[in-house]
């Protein structure tokens, strides 16, 4: 046998044996270990599937989490930067709050992921709960009369013969509860978020379009155009709008399930591996690159429980992103392609030195408190 080929074979066999020994050691260490769910804290390392619908983007030197739209093929294209304009940014702080079971944060997360915007709400919010709307549509005399007054229209689509500018310009805002089951620190908890949905009749929309073309709205303009729009409905020129049916569709179980789908998928895909209780300290070092930029490397020490959690997940999961989040801000999100079996997590080439320094201080304060317990 050729000596050089023999050396290669022997070297390959040695590396194979070494890898096998390391794998066997891991099997022994992690055989009965489970990565149990933990609730997020002030400092978190959260794993996301690097091949799924969520991707890490860096904007203004800060890592962000985005949701890619479309099918698997389109998501692969977007992952390579071909369709990034369709990526929807995830509010990280509210995602963490939702994982902690906070209803206000869940409300914001659901609204954001379903593209509800504060700017779409009217200046004066005439609020209606979904439960009261159901009662009104089902015939509750008092609530039905109030709803029709707020919409300037009977539920069968017959317009009122009088005008309220507040109602005409604002319509109503529906408060729709979205209940979700969330695993909070190992316990499944029922948490309800609420979204606000603006609703106007077609007549209101038509009037708003006319009004948007005017610099000022005089009384004659308001009365004249409202009466003209209302008369077209009464005479049959324009179709009546079934308000009960339209509102019922907006607050239906089908709609609730649709609004719940995206945030539920996100929360299920986010696995909190490291949080405050696993931290044992942090060090950073900064230097200048050849372009004069300040680059910072970070080393985070974790306890044995944290080490095993990282090792187990990286051993069982091929390709994932590990997002470091401090006080709701994503500091870094390296992609992990090998096993993390050590007690230190090293993150290289952070571009934002200030965030790295703040993260170090926070981690060391927390780890100092842990040492006293």
Coordinates of C-alpha atoms in Angstrom, one line a residue:
X1 CA 0.0 0.0 0.0
X2 CA 1.2 3.5 -0.8
X3 CA 2.6 5.0 2.4
X4 CA 0.8 8.4 1.9
X5 CA -2.5 6.6 1.2
X6 CA -1.9 4.4 4.3
X7 CA -1.4 7.5 6.4
X8 CA -4.6 9.1 5.1
X9 CA -6.5 5.9 5.9
X10 CA -5.0 5.7 9.4
X11 CA -5.7 9.4 10.0
X12 CA -9.3 9.0 8.8
X13 CA -9.8 6.0 11.0
X14 CA -8.4 7.9 14.0
X15 CA -10.8 10.9 13.4
X16 CA -13.7 8.5 12.9
X17 CA -12.9 6.8 16.2
X18 CA -12.5 10.1 17.9
X19 CA -15.9 11.3 16.6
X20 CA -17.5 8.0 17.6
X21 CA -16.1 8.4 21.1
X22 CA -17.4 11.9 21.4
X23 CA -20.8 10.8 20.2
X24 CA -20.8 8.0 22.6
X25 CA -19.8 10.3 25.4
X26 CA -22.7 12.6 24.5
X27 CA -25.1 9.6 24.5
X28 CA -24.0 8.8 28.0
X29 CA -24.3 12.4 29.2
X30 CA -27.6 13.1 27.6
X31 CA -29.3 9.7 27.6
X32 CA -32.0 10.6 30.2
X33 CA -31.8 14.4 29.8
X34 CA -34.8 16.3 28.4
X35 CA -34.9 20.0 27.4
X36 CA -38.0 21.0 29.4
X37 CA -39.8 24.2 28.6
X38 CA -38.8 27.3 30.5
X39 CA -40.4 30.8 30.5
X40 CA -38.3 33.6 29.1
X41 CA -36.5 36.0 31.4
X42 CA -34.5 39.2 30.9
X43 CA -31.7 37.4 29.0
X44 CA -32.6 34.5 26.6
X45 CA -31.2 32.3 24.0
X46 CA -34.0 31.1 21.7
X47 CA -33.6 28.5 19.0
X48 CA -35.4 28.8 15.6
X49 CA -35.4 26.3 12.8
X50 CA -33.0 27.7 10.2
X51 CA -34.9 25.9 7.4
X52 CA -38.4 26.9 8.4
X53 CA -40.5 30.0 7.7
X54 CA -38.6 32.3 10.2
X55 CA -35.3 33.9 9.3
X56 CA -32.8 36.2 11.0
X57 CA -32.1 39.5 9.3
X58 CA -29.6 42.2 10.5
X59 CA -30.8 45.8 10.1
X60 CA -28.9 48.7 11.6
X61 CA -26.5 46.3 13.2
X62 CA -29.3 44.7 15.2
X63 CA -30.7 41.2 14.6
X64 CA -34.4 40.9 13.7
X65 CA -36.7 38.0 13.3
X66 CA -38.9 37.9 10.2
X67 CA -41.6 35.6 8.9
X68 CA -41.3 34.6 5.2
X69 CA -44.4 34.4 3.1
X70 CA -45.3 31.9 0.4
X71 CA -44.6 28.2 0.0
X72 CA -41.4 26.3 0.7
X73 CA -39.9 27.3 -2.7
X74 CA -40.6 31.0 -2.2
X75 CA -39.2 30.8 1.3
X76 CA -35.9 29.3 0.0
X77 CA -35.6 32.2 -2.5
X78 CA -36.3 34.7 0.3
X79 CA -33.7 33.1 2.5
X80 CA -31.2 33.9 -0.2
X81 CA -32.4 37.5 -0.3
X82 CA -34.5 37.2 -3.5
X83 CA -37.8 38.1 -1.9
X84 CA -37.0 40.0 1.2
X85 CA -39.6 42.6 0.7
X86 CA -42.3 40.1 1.6
X87 CA -40.7 39.2 4.9
X88 CA -42.8 40.3 7.9
X89 CA -40.9 41.6 10.9
X90 CA -41.7 39.9 14.3
X91 CA -41.9 42.1 17.4
X92 CA -39.4 40.3 19.6
X93 CA -40.2 42.0 22.9
X94 CA -43.9 41.1 22.6
X95 CA -43.1 37.6 21.4
X96 CA -41.2 37.1 24.7
X97 CA -44.1 38.6 26.7
X98 CA -46.5 36.2 25.0
X99 CA -44.3 33.2 25.9
X100 CA -44.5 34.5 29.5
X101 CA -48.3 34.5 29.3
X102 CA -48.8 38.3 29.2
X103 CA -52.1 39.2 27.5
X104 CA -51.1 42.7 26.4
X105 CA -48.0 41.4 24.6
X106 CA -50.0 38.6 23.0
X107 CA -52.6 41.1 21.8
X108 CA -49.8 43.2 20.1
X109 CA -48.2 40.1 18.6
X110 CA -51.5 38.8 17.1
X111 CA -52.3 42.3 15.7
X112 CA -48.8 42.7 14.2
X113 CA -48.7 39.3 12.6
X114 CA -52.2 39.9 11.1
X115 CA -51.2 43.3 9.8
X116 CA -53.6 45.3 12.1
X117 CA -52.2 48.8 12.4
X118 CA -53.0 51.6 14.9
X119 CA -53.2 54.0 12.0
X120 CA -56.2 52.2 10.6
X121 CA -58.2 52.9 13.7
X122 CA -60.5 56.0 13.8
X123 CA -59.7 59.1 15.8
X124 CA -62.6 58.3 18.2
X125 CA -63.0 54.6 18.9
X126 CA -66.6 53.6 19.5
X127 CA -65.8 50.2 21.1
X128 CA -67.9 47.1 20.7
X129 CA -67.1 43.7 22.3
X130 CA -67.7 40.7 20.1
X131 CA -70.0 39.3 22.8
X132 CA -72.2 42.4 22.8
X133 CA -72.3 42.4 19.0
X134 CA -73.5 38.8 19.0
X135 CA -76.3 39.8 21.4
X136 CA -77.3 42.7 19.3
X137 CA -77.4 40.6 16.1
X138 CA -79.4 37.9 18.0
X139 CA -82.0 40.5 18.9
X140 CA -81.2 42.1 22.2
X141 CA -83.4 45.2 22.0
X142 CA -81.2 47.6 23.8
X143 CA -77.9 46.5 22.2
X144 CA -79.4 46.3 18.8
X145 CA -80.8 49.8 19.0
X146 CA -77.4 51.2 20.2
X147 CA -75.5 49.3 17.4
X148 CA -77.8 50.7 14.7
X149 CA -77.4 54.2 16.2
X150 CA -73.6 53.8 16.0
X151 CA -73.8 52.6 12.4
X152 CA -76.5 55.1 11.3
X153 CA -78.2 52.1 9.7
X154 CA -80.6 49.3 10.6
X155 CA -79.1 45.8 10.6
X156 CA -81.0 45.0 7.4
X157 CA -79.2 47.8 5.6
X158 CA -81.8 50.6 5.8
X159 CA -80.1 53.9 6.4
X160 CA -81.2 56.4 9.1
X161 CA -82.8 59.7 8.1
X162 CA -80.6 61.6 10.6
X163 CA -76.9 62.2 10.8
X164 CA -74.3 61.9 13.6
X165 CA -71.0 63.2 12.5
X166 CA -69.2 61.1 15.2
X167 CA -70.8 57.9 13.9
X168 CA -70.5 58.8 10.2
X169 CA -66.7 59.6 10.4
X170 CA -65.7 56.8 12.8
X171 CA -68.0 53.8 12.5
X172 CA -67.3 51.2 15.3
X173 CA -64.2 49.3 16.5
X174 CA -64.7 45.6 17.3
X175 CA -62.7 44.1 20.2
X176 CA -62.3 40.5 19.2
X177 CA -60.7 38.1 21.8
X178 CA -58.3 35.5 20.4
X179 CA -57.8 32.7 23.0
X180 CA -54.6 30.7 22.7
X181 CA -53.0 27.8 24.6
X182 CA -49.4 28.7 25.4
X183 CA -46.8 26.6 27.1
X184 CA -45.5 28.9 29.9
X185 CA -42.5 27.4 31.7
X186 CA -43.8 23.8 31.2
X187 CA -47.4 24.5 32.0
X188 CA -50.0 25.0 29.3
X189 CA -51.9 28.2 30.1
X190 CA -54.9 29.7 28.4
X191 CA -54.0 33.3 27.4
X192 CA -56.3 35.6 25.5
X193 CA -55.1 38.4 23.2
X194 CA -57.5 41.0 21.8
X195 CA -57.4 42.6 18.4
X196 CA -59.2 45.8 17.4
X197 CA -61.0 45.7 14.0
X198 CA -62.4 48.9 12.5
X199 CA -65.8 48.5 10.8
X200 CA -67.8 51.0 8.7
X201 CA -70.8 50.5 6.5
X202 CA -70.5 50.8 2.8
X203 CA -72.4 54.0 3.0
X204 CA -69.8 55.4 5.5
X205 CA -67.0 54.3 3.2
X206 CA -68.6 56.0 0.2
X207 CA -69.1 59.2 2.2
X208 CA -65.5 59.1 3.5
X209 CA -64.2 58.9 -0.1
X210 CA -66.3 61.9 -1.1
X211 CA -65.1 63.8 2.0
X212 CA -61.4 63.0 1.3
X213 CA -61.6 65.1 -1.8
X214 CA -62.7 68.2 0.1
X215 CA -60.5 70.6 2.1
X216 CA -63.3 71.6 4.4
X217 CA -66.7 69.9 5.1
X218 CA -69.6 72.3 5.3
X219 CA -73.0 71.4 6.7
X220 CA -74.6 71.6 3.2
X221 CA -72.0 69.2 1.8
X222 CA -72.4 66.7 4.7
X223 CA -76.2 66.7 4.6
X224 CA -76.5 66.8 0.9
X225 CA -74.1 63.9 0.1
X226 CA -75.4 61.7 3.0
X227 CA -79.0 62.1 1.8
X228 CA -78.0 61.3 -1.7
X229 CA -76.1 58.2 -0.7
X230 CA -79.0 57.1 1.6
X231 CA -81.6 57.8 -1.0
X232 CA -79.8 55.6 -3.6
X233 CA -80.2 52.7 -1.1
X234 CA -83.8 53.4 -0.3
X235 CA -84.6 53.6 -4.0
X236 CA -82.8 50.4 -4.8
X237 CA -80.1 52.0 -7.0
X238 CA -77.5 50.7 -4.4
X239 CA -77.9 47.4 -2.7
X240 CA -78.7 47.1 0.9
X241 CA -75.9 45.8 3.1
X242 CA -76.7 42.9 5.5
X243 CA -74.8 44.3 8.5
X244 CA -75.6 41.4 10.8
X245 CA -74.0 39.0 8.3
X246 CA -71.0 41.2 7.6
X247 CA -70.3 41.7 11.4
X248 CA -70.9 38.0 12.2
X249 CA -68.3 37.0 9.6
X250 CA -65.7 39.3 11.2
X251 CA -66.2 37.8 14.6
X252 CA -66.7 34.2 13.5
X253 CA -64.8 31.2 14.9
X254 CA -63.3 30.8 11.4
X255 CA -61.9 34.3 11.5
X256 CA -60.6 33.8 15.1
X257 CA -58.8 30.6 13.9
X258 CA -57.2 32.5 11.0
X259 CA -55.9 35.3 13.3
X260 CA -54.5 32.7 15.7
X261 CA -52.7 30.6 13.2
X262 CA -49.5 32.7 12.6
X263 CA -48.7 33.7 16.2
X264 CA -49.4 30.1 17.3
X265 CA -46.9 28.7 14.8
X266 CA -44.3 31.3 15.9
X267 CA -44.7 30.5 19.6
X268 CA -44.5 26.8 19.0
X269 CA -41.4 27.1 16.9
X270 CA -39.5 29.3 19.4
X271 CA -37.7 27.1 21.9
X272 CA -36.2 28.9 24.9
X273 CA -32.9 27.1 25.6
X274 CA -31.2 29.5 27.9
X275 CA -32.6 32.1 30.3
X276 CA -31.6 33.9 33.5
X277 CA -31.4 30.8 35.6
X278 CA -28.7 29.3 33.4
X279 CA -26.3 32.2 33.2
X280 CA -22.9 32.2 35.0
X281 CA -21.1 35.2 33.5
X282 CA -20.1 37.1 30.3
X283 CA -16.9 38.5 28.9
X284 CA -16.4 40.7 25.8
X285 CA -13.4 41.8 23.8
X286 CA -13.3 44.5 21.1
X287 CA -10.9 45.3 18.3
X288 CA -10.7 47.2 15.0
X289 CA -11.1 45.5 11.7
X290 CA -9.2 46.5 8.6
X291 CA -11.9 49.0 7.7
X292 CA -11.7 50.7 11.1
X293 CA -15.0 49.2 12.4
X294 CA -15.2 48.2 16.0
X295 CA -15.9 44.5 16.3
X296 CA -16.8 42.8 19.5
X297 CA -16.6 39.1 20.5
X298 CA -18.7 37.8 23.3
X299 CA -18.3 34.7 25.5
X300 CA -21.3 33.7 27.7
X301 CA -20.8 31.1 30.4
X302 CA -23.7 28.8 31.4
X303 CA -24.2 26.3 34.2
X304 CA -24.3 22.6 33.7
X305 CA -28.1 22.6 33.1
X306 CA -27.7 25.2 30.4
X307 CA -24.8 23.4 28.8
X308 CA -26.8 20.2 28.5
X309 CA -29.8 22.1 27.1
X310 CA -27.7 23.6 24.4
X311 CA -25.9 20.3 23.7
X312 CA -29.1 18.3 23.6
X313 CA -30.8 20.7 21.2
X314 CA -27.8 21.1 18.9
X315 CA -27.3 17.3 18.9
X316 CA -30.9 16.6 17.9
X317 CA -31.5 19.5 15.6
X318 CA -29.6 19.9 12.3
X319 CA -29.2 23.6 11.5
X320 CA -30.9 26.2 13.6
X321 CA -30.5 29.9 14.5
X322 CA -29.7 30.8 18.2
X323 CA -31.0 34.3 18.9
X324 CA -29.5 36.1 21.9
X325 CA -32.1 38.5 23.3
X326 CA -31.4 40.9 26.2
X327 CA -34.2 43.1 27.5
X328 CA -36.3 42.5 24.4
X329 CA -33.5 43.4 22.0
X330 CA -31.9 40.8 19.8
X331 CA -28.1 41.2 20.2
X332 CA -27.0 38.4 17.8
X333 CA -28.4 35.3 16.0
X334 CA -25.7 33.0 14.8
X335 CA -26.6 29.9 12.8
X336 CA -25.5 26.7 14.6
X337 CA -24.3 23.9 12.4
X338 CA -22.5 21.7 15.0
X339 CA -22.9 20.5 18.5
X340 CA -22.7 22.9 21.4
X341 CA -21.2 20.8 24.2
X342 CA -19.2 23.3 26.2
X343 CA -20.1 25.6 29.1
X344 CA -19.3 28.7 27.0
X345 CA -21.2 30.1 24.1
X346 CA -18.9 32.2 21.9
X347 CA -20.4 34.8 19.6
X348 CA -18.1 36.5 17.2
X349 CA -18.0 39.7 15.2
X350 CA -20.8 41.7 16.8
X351 CA -21.0 45.1 15.1
X352 CA -22.8 47.1 17.9
X353 CA -20.4 47.5 20.8
X354 CA -22.8 49.4 23.0
X355 CA -25.4 46.6 22.9
X356 CA -22.7 44.0 23.6
X357 CA -21.5 46.0 26.6
X358 CA -25.0 46.4 28.0
X359 CA -25.6 42.7 27.5
X360 CA -22.4 41.9 29.3
X361 CA -23.4 44.1 32.3
X362 CA -26.9 42.6 32.4
X363 CA -25.7 39.0 32.3
X364 CA -23.1 39.6 34.9
X365 CA -25.6 41.2 37.3
X366 CA -28.0 38.3 36.8
X367 CA -25.3 35.6 37.2
X368 CA -24.1 37.4 40.3
X369 CA -27.5 37.1 41.8
X370 CA -27.7 33.5 40.8
X371 CA -24.5 32.8 42.7
X372 CA -26.0 34.2 45.9
X373 CA -29.0 31.9 45.8

